[in-house]
CSV table of C-alpha atoms and ligand atoms in Angstrom, one decimal:
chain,number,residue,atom,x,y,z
A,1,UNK,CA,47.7,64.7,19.3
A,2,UNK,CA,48.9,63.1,16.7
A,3,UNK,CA,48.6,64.1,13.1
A,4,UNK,CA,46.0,61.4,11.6
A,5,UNK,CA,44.8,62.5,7.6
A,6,UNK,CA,41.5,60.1,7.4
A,7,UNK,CA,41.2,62.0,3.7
A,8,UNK,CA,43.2,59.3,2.1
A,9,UNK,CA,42.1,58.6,-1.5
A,10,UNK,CA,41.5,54.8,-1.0
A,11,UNK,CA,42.3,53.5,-4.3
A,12,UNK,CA,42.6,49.9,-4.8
A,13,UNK,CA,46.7,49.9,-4.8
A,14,UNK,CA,46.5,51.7,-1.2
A,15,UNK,CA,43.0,50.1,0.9
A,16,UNK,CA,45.0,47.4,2.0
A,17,UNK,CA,47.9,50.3,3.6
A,18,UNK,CA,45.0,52.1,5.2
A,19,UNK,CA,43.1,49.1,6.5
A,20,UNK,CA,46.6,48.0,8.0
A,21,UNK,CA,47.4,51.0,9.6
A,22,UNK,CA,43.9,52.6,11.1
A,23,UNK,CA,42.2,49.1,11.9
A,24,UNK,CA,43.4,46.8,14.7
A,25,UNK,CA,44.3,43.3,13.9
A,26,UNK,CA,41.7,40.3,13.6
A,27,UNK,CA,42.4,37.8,10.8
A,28,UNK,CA,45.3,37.4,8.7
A,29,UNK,CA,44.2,38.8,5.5
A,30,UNK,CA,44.1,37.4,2.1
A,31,UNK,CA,46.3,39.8,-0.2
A,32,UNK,CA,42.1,40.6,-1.8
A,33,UNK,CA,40.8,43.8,-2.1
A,34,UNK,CA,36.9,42.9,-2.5
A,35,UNK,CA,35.0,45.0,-4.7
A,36,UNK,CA,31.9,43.0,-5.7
A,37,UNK,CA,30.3,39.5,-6.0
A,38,UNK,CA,28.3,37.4,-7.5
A,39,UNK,CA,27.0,33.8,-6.7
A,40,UNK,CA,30.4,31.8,-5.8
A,41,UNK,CA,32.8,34.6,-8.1
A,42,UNK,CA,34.5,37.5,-5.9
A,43,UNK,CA,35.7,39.7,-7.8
A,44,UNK,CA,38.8,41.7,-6.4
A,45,UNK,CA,39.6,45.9,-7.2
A,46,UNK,CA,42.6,44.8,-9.5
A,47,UNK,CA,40.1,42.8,-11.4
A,48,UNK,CA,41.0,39.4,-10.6
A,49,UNK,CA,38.3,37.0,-10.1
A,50,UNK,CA,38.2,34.2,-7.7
A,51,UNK,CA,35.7,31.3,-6.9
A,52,UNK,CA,34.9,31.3,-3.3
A,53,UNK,CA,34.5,28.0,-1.8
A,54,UNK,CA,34.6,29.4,1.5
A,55,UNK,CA,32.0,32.2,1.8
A,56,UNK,CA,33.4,34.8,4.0
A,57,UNK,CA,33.0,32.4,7.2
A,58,UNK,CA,30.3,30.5,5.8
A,59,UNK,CA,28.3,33.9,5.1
A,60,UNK,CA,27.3,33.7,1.6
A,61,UNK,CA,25.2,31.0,1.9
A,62,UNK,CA,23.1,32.3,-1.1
A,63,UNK,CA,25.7,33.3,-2.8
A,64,UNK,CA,27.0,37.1,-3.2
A,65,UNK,CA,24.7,39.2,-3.3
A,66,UNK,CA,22.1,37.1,-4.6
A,67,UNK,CA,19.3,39.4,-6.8
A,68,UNK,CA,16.6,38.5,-4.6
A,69,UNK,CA,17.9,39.4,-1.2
A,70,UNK,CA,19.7,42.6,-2.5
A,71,UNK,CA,15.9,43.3,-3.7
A,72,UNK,CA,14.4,42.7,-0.2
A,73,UNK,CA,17.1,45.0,1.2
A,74,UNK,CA,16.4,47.1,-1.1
A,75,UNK,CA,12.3,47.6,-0.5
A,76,UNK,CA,13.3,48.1,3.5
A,77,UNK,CA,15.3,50.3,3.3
A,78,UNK,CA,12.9,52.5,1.4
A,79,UNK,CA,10.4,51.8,4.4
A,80,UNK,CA,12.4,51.5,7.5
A,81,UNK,CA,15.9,51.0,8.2
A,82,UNK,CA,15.2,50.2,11.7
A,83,UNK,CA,12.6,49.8,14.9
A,84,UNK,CA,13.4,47.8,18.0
A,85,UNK,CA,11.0,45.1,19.8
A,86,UNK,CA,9.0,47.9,21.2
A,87,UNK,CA,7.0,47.7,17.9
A,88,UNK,CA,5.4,45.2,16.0
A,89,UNK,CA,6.5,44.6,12.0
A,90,UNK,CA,5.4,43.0,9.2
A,91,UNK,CA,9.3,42.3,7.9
A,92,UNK,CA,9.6,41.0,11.3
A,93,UNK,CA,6.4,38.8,11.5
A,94,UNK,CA,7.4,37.3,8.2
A,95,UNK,CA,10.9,36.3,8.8
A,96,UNK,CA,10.0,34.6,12.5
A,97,UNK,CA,6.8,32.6,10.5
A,98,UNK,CA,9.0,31.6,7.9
A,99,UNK,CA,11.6,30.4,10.1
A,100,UNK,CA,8.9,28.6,12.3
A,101,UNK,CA,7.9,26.6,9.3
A,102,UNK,CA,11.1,25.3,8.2
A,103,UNK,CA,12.2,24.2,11.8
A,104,UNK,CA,12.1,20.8,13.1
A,105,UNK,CA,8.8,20.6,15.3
A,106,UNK,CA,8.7,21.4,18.4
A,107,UNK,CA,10.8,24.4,17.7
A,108,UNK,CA,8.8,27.0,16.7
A,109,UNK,CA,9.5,29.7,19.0
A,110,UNK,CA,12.6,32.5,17.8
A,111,UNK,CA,14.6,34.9,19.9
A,112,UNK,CA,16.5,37.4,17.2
A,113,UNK,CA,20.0,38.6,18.0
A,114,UNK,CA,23.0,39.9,15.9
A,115,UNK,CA,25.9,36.8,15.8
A,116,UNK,CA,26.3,33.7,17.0
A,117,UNK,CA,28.0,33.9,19.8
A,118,UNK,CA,25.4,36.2,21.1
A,119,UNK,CA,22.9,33.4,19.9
A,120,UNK,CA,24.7,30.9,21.7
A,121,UNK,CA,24.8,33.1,25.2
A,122,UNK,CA,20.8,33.5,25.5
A,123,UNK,CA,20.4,29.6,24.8
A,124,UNK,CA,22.6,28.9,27.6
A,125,UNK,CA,20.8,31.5,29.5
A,126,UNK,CA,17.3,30.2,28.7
A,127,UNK,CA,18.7,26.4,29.6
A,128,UNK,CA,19.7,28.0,33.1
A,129,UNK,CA,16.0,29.4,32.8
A,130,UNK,CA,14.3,26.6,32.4
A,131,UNK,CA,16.3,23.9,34.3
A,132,UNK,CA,17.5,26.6,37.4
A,133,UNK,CA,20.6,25.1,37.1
A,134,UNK,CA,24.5,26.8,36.4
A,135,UNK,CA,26.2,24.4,34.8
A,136,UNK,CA,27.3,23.7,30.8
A,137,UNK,CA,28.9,20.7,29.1
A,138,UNK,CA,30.2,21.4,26.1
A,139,UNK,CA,33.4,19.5,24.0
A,140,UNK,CA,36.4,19.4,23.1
A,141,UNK,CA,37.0,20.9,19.6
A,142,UNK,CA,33.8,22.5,19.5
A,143,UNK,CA,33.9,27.0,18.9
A,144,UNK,CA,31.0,28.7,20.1
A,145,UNK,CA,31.9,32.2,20.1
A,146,UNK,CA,34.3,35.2,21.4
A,147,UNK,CA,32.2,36.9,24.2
A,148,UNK,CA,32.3,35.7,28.0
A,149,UNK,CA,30.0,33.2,28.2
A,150,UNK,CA,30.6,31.6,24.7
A,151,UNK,CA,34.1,31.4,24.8
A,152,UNK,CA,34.2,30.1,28.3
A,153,UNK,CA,32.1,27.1,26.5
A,154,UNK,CA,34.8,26.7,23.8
A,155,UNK,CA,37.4,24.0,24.0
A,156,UNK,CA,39.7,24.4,21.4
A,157,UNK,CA,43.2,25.6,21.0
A,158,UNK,CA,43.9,29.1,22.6
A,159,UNK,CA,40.5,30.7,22.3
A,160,UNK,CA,39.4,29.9,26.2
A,161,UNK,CA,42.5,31.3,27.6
A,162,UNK,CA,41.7,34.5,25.5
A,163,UNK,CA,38.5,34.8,27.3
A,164,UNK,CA,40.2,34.8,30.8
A,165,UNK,CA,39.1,35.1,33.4
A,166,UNK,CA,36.3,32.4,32.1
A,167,UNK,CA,32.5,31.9,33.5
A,168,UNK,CA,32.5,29.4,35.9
A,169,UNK,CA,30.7,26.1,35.1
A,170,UNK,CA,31.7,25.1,31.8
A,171,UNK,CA,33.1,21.5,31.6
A,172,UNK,CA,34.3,20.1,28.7
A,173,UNK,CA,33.9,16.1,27.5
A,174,UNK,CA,35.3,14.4,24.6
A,175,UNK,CA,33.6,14.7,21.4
A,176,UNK,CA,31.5,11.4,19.9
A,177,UNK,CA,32.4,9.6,23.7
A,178,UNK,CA,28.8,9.4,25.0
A,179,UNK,CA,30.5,7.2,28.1
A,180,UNK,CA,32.1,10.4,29.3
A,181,UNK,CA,29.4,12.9,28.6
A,182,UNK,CA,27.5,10.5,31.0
A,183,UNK,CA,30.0,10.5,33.8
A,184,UNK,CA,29.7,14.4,33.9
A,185,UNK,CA,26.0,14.9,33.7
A,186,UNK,CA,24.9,15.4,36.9
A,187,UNK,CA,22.3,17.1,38.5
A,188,UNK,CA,24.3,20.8,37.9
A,189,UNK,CA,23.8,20.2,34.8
A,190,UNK,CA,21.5,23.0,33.2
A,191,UNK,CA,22.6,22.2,29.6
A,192,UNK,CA,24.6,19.9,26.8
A,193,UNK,CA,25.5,22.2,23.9
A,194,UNK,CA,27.7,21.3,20.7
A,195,UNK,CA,28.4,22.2,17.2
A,196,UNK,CA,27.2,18.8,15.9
A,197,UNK,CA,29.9,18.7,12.9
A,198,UNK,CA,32.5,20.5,14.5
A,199,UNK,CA,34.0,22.8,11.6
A,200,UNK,CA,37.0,24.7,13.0
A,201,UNK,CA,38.1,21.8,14.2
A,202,UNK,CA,39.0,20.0,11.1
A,203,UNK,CA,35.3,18.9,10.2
A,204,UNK,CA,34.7,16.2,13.0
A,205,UNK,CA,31.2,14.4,12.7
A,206,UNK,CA,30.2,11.7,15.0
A,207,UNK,CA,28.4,8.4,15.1
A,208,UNK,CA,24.5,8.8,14.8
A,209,UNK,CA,24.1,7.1,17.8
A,210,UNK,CA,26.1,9.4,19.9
A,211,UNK,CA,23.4,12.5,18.7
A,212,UNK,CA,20.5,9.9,19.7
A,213,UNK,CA,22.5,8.6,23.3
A,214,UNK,CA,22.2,12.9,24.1
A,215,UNK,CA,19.2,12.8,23.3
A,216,UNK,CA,18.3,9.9,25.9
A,217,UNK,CA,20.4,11.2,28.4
A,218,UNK,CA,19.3,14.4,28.2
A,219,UNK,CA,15.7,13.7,28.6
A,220,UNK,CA,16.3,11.1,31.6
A,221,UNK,CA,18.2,14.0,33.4
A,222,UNK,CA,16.1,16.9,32.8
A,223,UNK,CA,19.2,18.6,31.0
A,224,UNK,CA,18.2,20.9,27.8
A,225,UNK,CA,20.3,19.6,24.7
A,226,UNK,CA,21.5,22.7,22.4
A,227,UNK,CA,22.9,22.6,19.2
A,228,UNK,CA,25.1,25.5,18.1
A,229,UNK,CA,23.9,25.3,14.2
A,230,UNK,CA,26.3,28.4,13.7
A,231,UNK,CA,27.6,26.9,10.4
A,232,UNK,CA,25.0,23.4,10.1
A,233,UNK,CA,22.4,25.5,10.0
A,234,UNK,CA,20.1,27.1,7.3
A,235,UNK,CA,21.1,24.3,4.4
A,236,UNK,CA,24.6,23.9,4.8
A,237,UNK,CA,24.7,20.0,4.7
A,238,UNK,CA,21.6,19.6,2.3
A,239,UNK,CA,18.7,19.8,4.7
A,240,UNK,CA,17.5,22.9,6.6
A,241,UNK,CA,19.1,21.9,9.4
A,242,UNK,CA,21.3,19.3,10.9
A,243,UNK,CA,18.7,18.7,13.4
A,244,UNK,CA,16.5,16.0,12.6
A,245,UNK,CA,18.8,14.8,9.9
A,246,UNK,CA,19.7,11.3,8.9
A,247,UNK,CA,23.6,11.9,10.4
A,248,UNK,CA,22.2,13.2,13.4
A,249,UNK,CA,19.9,10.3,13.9
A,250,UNK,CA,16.7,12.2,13.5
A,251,UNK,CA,17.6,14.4,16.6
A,252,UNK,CA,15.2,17.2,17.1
A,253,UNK,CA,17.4,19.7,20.7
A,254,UNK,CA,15.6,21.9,22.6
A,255,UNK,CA,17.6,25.0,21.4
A,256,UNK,CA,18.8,25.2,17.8
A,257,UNK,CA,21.3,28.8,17.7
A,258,UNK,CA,22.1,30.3,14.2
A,259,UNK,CA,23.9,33.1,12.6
A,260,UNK,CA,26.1,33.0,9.5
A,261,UNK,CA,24.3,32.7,6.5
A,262,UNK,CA,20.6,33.4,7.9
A,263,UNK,CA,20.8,36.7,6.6
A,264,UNK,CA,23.3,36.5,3.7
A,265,UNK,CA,26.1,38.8,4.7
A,266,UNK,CA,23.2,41.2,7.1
A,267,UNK,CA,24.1,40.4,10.8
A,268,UNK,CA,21.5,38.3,12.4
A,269,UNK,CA,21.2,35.6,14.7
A,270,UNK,CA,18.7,33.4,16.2
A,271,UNK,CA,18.0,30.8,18.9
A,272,UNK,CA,14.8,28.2,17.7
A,273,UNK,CA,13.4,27.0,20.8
A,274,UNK,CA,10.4,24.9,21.7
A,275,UNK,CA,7.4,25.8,23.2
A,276,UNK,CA,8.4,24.3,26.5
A,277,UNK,CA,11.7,26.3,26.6
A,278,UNK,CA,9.4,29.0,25.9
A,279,UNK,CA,7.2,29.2,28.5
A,280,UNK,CA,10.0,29.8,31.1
A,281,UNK,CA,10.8,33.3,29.5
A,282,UNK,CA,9.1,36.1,30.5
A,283,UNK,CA,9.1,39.6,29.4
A,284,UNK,CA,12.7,41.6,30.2
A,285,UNK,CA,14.1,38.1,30.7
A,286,UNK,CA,16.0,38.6,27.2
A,287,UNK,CA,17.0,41.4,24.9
A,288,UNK,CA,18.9,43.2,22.1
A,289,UNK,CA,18.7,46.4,20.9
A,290,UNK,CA,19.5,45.5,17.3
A,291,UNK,CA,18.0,42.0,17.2
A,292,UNK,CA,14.9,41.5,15.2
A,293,UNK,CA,15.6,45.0,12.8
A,294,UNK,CA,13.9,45.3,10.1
A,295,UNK,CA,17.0,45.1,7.4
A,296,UNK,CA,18.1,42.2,9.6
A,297,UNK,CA,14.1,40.4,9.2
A,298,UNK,CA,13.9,41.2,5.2
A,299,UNK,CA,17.2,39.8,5.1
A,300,UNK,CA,16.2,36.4,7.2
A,301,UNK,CA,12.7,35.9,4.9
A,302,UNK,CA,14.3,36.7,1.8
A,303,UNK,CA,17.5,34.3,2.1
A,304,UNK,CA,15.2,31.4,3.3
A,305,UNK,CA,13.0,32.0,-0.1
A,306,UNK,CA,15.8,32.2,-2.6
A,307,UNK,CA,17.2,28.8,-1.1
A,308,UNK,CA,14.1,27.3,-1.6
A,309,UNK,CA,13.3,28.8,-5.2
A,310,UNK,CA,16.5,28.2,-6.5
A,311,UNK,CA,16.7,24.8,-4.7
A,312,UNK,CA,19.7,24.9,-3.2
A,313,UNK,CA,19.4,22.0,-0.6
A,314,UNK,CA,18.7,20.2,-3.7
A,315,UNK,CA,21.9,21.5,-5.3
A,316,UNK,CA,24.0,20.6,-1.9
A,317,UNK,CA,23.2,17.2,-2.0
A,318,UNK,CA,23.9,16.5,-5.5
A,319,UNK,CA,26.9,18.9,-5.5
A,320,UNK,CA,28.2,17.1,-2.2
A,321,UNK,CA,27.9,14.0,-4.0
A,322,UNK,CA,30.2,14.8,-7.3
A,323,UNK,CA,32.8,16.7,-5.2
A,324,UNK,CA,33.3,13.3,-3.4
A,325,UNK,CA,33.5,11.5,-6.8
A,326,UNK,CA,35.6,13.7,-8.3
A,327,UNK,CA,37.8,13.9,-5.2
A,328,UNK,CA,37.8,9.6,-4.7
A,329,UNK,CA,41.1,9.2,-6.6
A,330,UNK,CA,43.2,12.4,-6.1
A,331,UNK,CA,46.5,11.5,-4.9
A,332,UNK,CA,46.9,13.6,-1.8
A,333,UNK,CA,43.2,13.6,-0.8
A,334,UNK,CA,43.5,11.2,2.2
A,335,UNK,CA,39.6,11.8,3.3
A,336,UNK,CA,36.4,14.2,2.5
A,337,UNK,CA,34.9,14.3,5.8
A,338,UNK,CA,31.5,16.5,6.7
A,339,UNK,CA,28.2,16.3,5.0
A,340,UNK,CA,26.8,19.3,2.5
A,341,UNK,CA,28.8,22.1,1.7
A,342,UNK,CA,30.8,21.7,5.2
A,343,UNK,CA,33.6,19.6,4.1
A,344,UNK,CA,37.1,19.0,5.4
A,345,UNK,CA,39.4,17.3,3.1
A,346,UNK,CA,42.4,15.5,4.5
A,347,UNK,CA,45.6,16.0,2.9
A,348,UNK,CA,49.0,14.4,2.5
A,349,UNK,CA,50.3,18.0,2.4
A,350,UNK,CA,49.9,20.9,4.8
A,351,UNK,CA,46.6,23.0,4.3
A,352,UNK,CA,48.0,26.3,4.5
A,353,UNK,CA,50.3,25.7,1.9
A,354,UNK,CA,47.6,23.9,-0.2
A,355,UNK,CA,45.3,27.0,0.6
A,356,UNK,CA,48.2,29.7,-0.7
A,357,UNK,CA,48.9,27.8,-3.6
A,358,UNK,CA,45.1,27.7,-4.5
A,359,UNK,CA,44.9,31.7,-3.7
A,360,UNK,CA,47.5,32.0,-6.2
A,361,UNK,CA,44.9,29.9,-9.1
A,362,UNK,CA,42.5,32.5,-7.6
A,363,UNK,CA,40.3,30.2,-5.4
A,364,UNK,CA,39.4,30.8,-1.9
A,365,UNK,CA,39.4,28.1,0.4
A,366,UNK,CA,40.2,27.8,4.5
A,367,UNK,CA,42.1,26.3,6.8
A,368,UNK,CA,41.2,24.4,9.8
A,369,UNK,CA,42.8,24.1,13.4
A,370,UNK,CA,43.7,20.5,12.3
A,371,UNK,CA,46.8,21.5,9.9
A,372,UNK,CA,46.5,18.9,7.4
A,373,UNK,CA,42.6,19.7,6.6
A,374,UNK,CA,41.4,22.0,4.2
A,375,UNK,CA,38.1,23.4,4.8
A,376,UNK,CA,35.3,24.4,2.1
A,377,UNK,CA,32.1,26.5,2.9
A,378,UNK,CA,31.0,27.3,-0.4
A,379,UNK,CA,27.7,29.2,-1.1
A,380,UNK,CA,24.7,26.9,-1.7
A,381,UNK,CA,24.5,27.7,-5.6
A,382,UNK,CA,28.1,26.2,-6.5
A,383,UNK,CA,27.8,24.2,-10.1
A,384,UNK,CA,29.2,21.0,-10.9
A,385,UNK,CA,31.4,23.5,-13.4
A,386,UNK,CA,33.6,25.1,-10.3
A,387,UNK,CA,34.0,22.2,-9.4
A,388,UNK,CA,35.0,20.3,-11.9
A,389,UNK,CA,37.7,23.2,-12.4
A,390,UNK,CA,38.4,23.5,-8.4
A,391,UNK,CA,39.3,19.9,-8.8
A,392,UNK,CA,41.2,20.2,-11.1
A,393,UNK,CA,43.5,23.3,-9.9
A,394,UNK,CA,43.6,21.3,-6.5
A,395,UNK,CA,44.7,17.9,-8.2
A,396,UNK,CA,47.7,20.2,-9.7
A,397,UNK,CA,48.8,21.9,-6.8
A,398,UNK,CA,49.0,18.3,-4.5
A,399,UNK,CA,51.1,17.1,-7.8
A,400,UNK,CA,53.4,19.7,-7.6
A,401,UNK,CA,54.0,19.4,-3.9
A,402,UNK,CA,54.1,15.3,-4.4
B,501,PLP,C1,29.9,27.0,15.3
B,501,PLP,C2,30.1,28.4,15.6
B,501,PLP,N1,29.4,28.9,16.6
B,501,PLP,C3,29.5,30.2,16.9
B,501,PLP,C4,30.3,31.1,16.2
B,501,PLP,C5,30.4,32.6,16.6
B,501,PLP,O1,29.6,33.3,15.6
B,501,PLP,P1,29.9,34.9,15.5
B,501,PLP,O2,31.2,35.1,14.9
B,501,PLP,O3,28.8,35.3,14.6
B,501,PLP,O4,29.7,35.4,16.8
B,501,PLP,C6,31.0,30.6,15.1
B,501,PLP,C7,31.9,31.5,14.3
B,501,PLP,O5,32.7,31.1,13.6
B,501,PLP,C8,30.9,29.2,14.8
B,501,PLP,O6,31.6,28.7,13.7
């Protein structure tokens, strides 16, 4: 056996040593150390503080460790940490009501899970539910997820082959072309599902009228239309949700799946699903042993109440609109793509240089699997002030690279 000490003193000079050597590889790591936060400021062990304009993967939609959710967490945990669906719950009740009101009608039914990708299996398996059909379209650029069924339905880069051997029955069509989504919607068809800005790759919206020719085709086939709101979802681009949304035509899917920033950092996902959708699943048909805890609930209720208290969709959309101004003239900036607090900015240079060189001004941004974009997920509270000075520090990197 060999001789492991797991009493290492983890001071801030040596966590990143220990982290390397006892936990396997995921991400490539910023050089951080995070110790605490607070709205968009991180602030790292050797006291360095950054501005996060990217949110942990689009986690800290309230911010870190906004007051009122570390409250909410608070007050649980005093009562219960934990019960499973065997029970009812008042944390519970309130966090499903709450969601049911701010969801586009007719989706006011909720299935809790833990992730998204796990949110994104059960609405494929509810479409094959309903429909009794096999048989996914999804698109080209679009990430859904790492398990089997999720990552079969992803089309970018490396990530299917990862997932091999795939689920059969996942065909891919291109993104915004709704000539070739028609072509491939046949009767096998149990379900068109798609991230409907697709972040990782690059920040990729399309047309208006490709959201409403889904829709149409959809409903002439019988085929159940799912949005992976993953990142769109819970104010990200300004409104609740991208469903129903003037870029999105005013398209209301059958399935809406979200994760992320629904509970502020707590894992939690959720599929919103009609009534219709609904009535197809019957007890035992789905289930998660964690999904709909109470941490998880108090969490959900509490992060949709500080977003509307502080109003943050409010704040998106005015935010959204001075980053663009600001950004109009910066040599280097080719194009600000997305909507909200999803952006993708365009650049002259390469991203992951850009992104480095902003680490080093101590701001976090991310990359994209397009090289030349630069992606920002901030939290929903970001102030005209970060980003007048983001702006700033990003106008001087791209001149020194120029
Ligand atoms: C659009 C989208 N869907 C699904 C997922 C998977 O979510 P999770 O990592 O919580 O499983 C992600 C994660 O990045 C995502 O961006």
């Amino acid at each position: 056996m060999s001789q492991v000490r797991t009493d290492l003193n983890t001071t801030a000079r040596d966590v990143k040593a220990v982290e390397d050597r006892f936990q396997l590889a995921t991400y490539k790591k910023m050089p951080i150390v995070a110790e605490r936060g607070s709205g968009v400021w991180l602030f790292a062990a050797d006291g360095k503080k950054y501005l996060d304009l990217y949110g942990g993967h689009a986690v800290a939609g309230t911010g870190h460790s906004h007051p009122q959710v570390v409250a909410a967490l608070r007050e649980q945990a005093d009562k219960l940490l934990f019960y499973s669906n065997l029970v009812y719950s008042d944390a519970r009740a309130r966090a499903a009501e709450k969601l049911a009101a701010i969801s586009p009608a007719p989706l006011t039914k909720v299935f809790f899970c833990n992730s998204g990708t796990e949110a994104n299996e059960n609405a494929m398996r509810m479409a094959r539910m309903a429909t009794e059909r096999q048989n996914v379209i999804t698109f080209t650029g679009g990430f859904h997820g790492r398990t089997a069924d999720a990552i079969s339905a992803t089309f970018l880069g490396k990530y299917r082959e990862l997932g091999k051997p795939n689920v059969p029955g996942h065909v891919a069509s291109e993104f915004g072309d709704l000539e070739a989504v028609r072509q491939l919607a046949d009767e096998s068809i149990a379900a068109i599902m798609l991230e409907p800005i697709q972040s990782m790759a690059g920040v990729r919206i399309a047309e208006p009228q490709f959201y409403r020719g889904l829709r149409e085709l959809c409903d002439e086939r019988g085929i159940i239309l799912i949005y992976d709101e993953v990142q769109t979802g819970v104010g990200r681009t300004g409104e609740w949700f991208f469903a129903g949304s003037d870029p999105g035509a005013g398209v209301i899917p059958d399935i809406i799946t979200l994760a992320k920033a629904l509970g502020s950092g707590i894992p939690v996902g959720a599929c919103l699903v009609s009534q219709e959708i609904a009535s197809h699943i019957k007890e035992n048909d789905l289930g998660t042993t964690f999904g709909g805890g109470m941490m998880a609930m108090a969490a959900v209720t509490a992060t949709l109440e500080a977003i509307e208290q502080d109003q943050m969709l409010a704040n998106v959309k005015a935010v959204e609109e001075h980053l663009r101004d600001a950004l109009e003239s910066a040599p280097g900036v080719i194009e600000v793509r997305g909507k909200g607090f999803l952006l993708g900015l365009q650049l002259t240079e390469k991203a992951a240089e850009v992104h480095r060189a902003l680490l080093e001004k101590q701001i976090i941004t991310g990359t994209s699997s397009d090289p030349h974009v630069l992606r920002l997920l901030p939290p929903l509270c970001l102030h005209v002030d970060a980003v007048d000075w983001f702006v700033e520090q990003l106008r001087s990197v791209l001149k020194e690279r120029s």
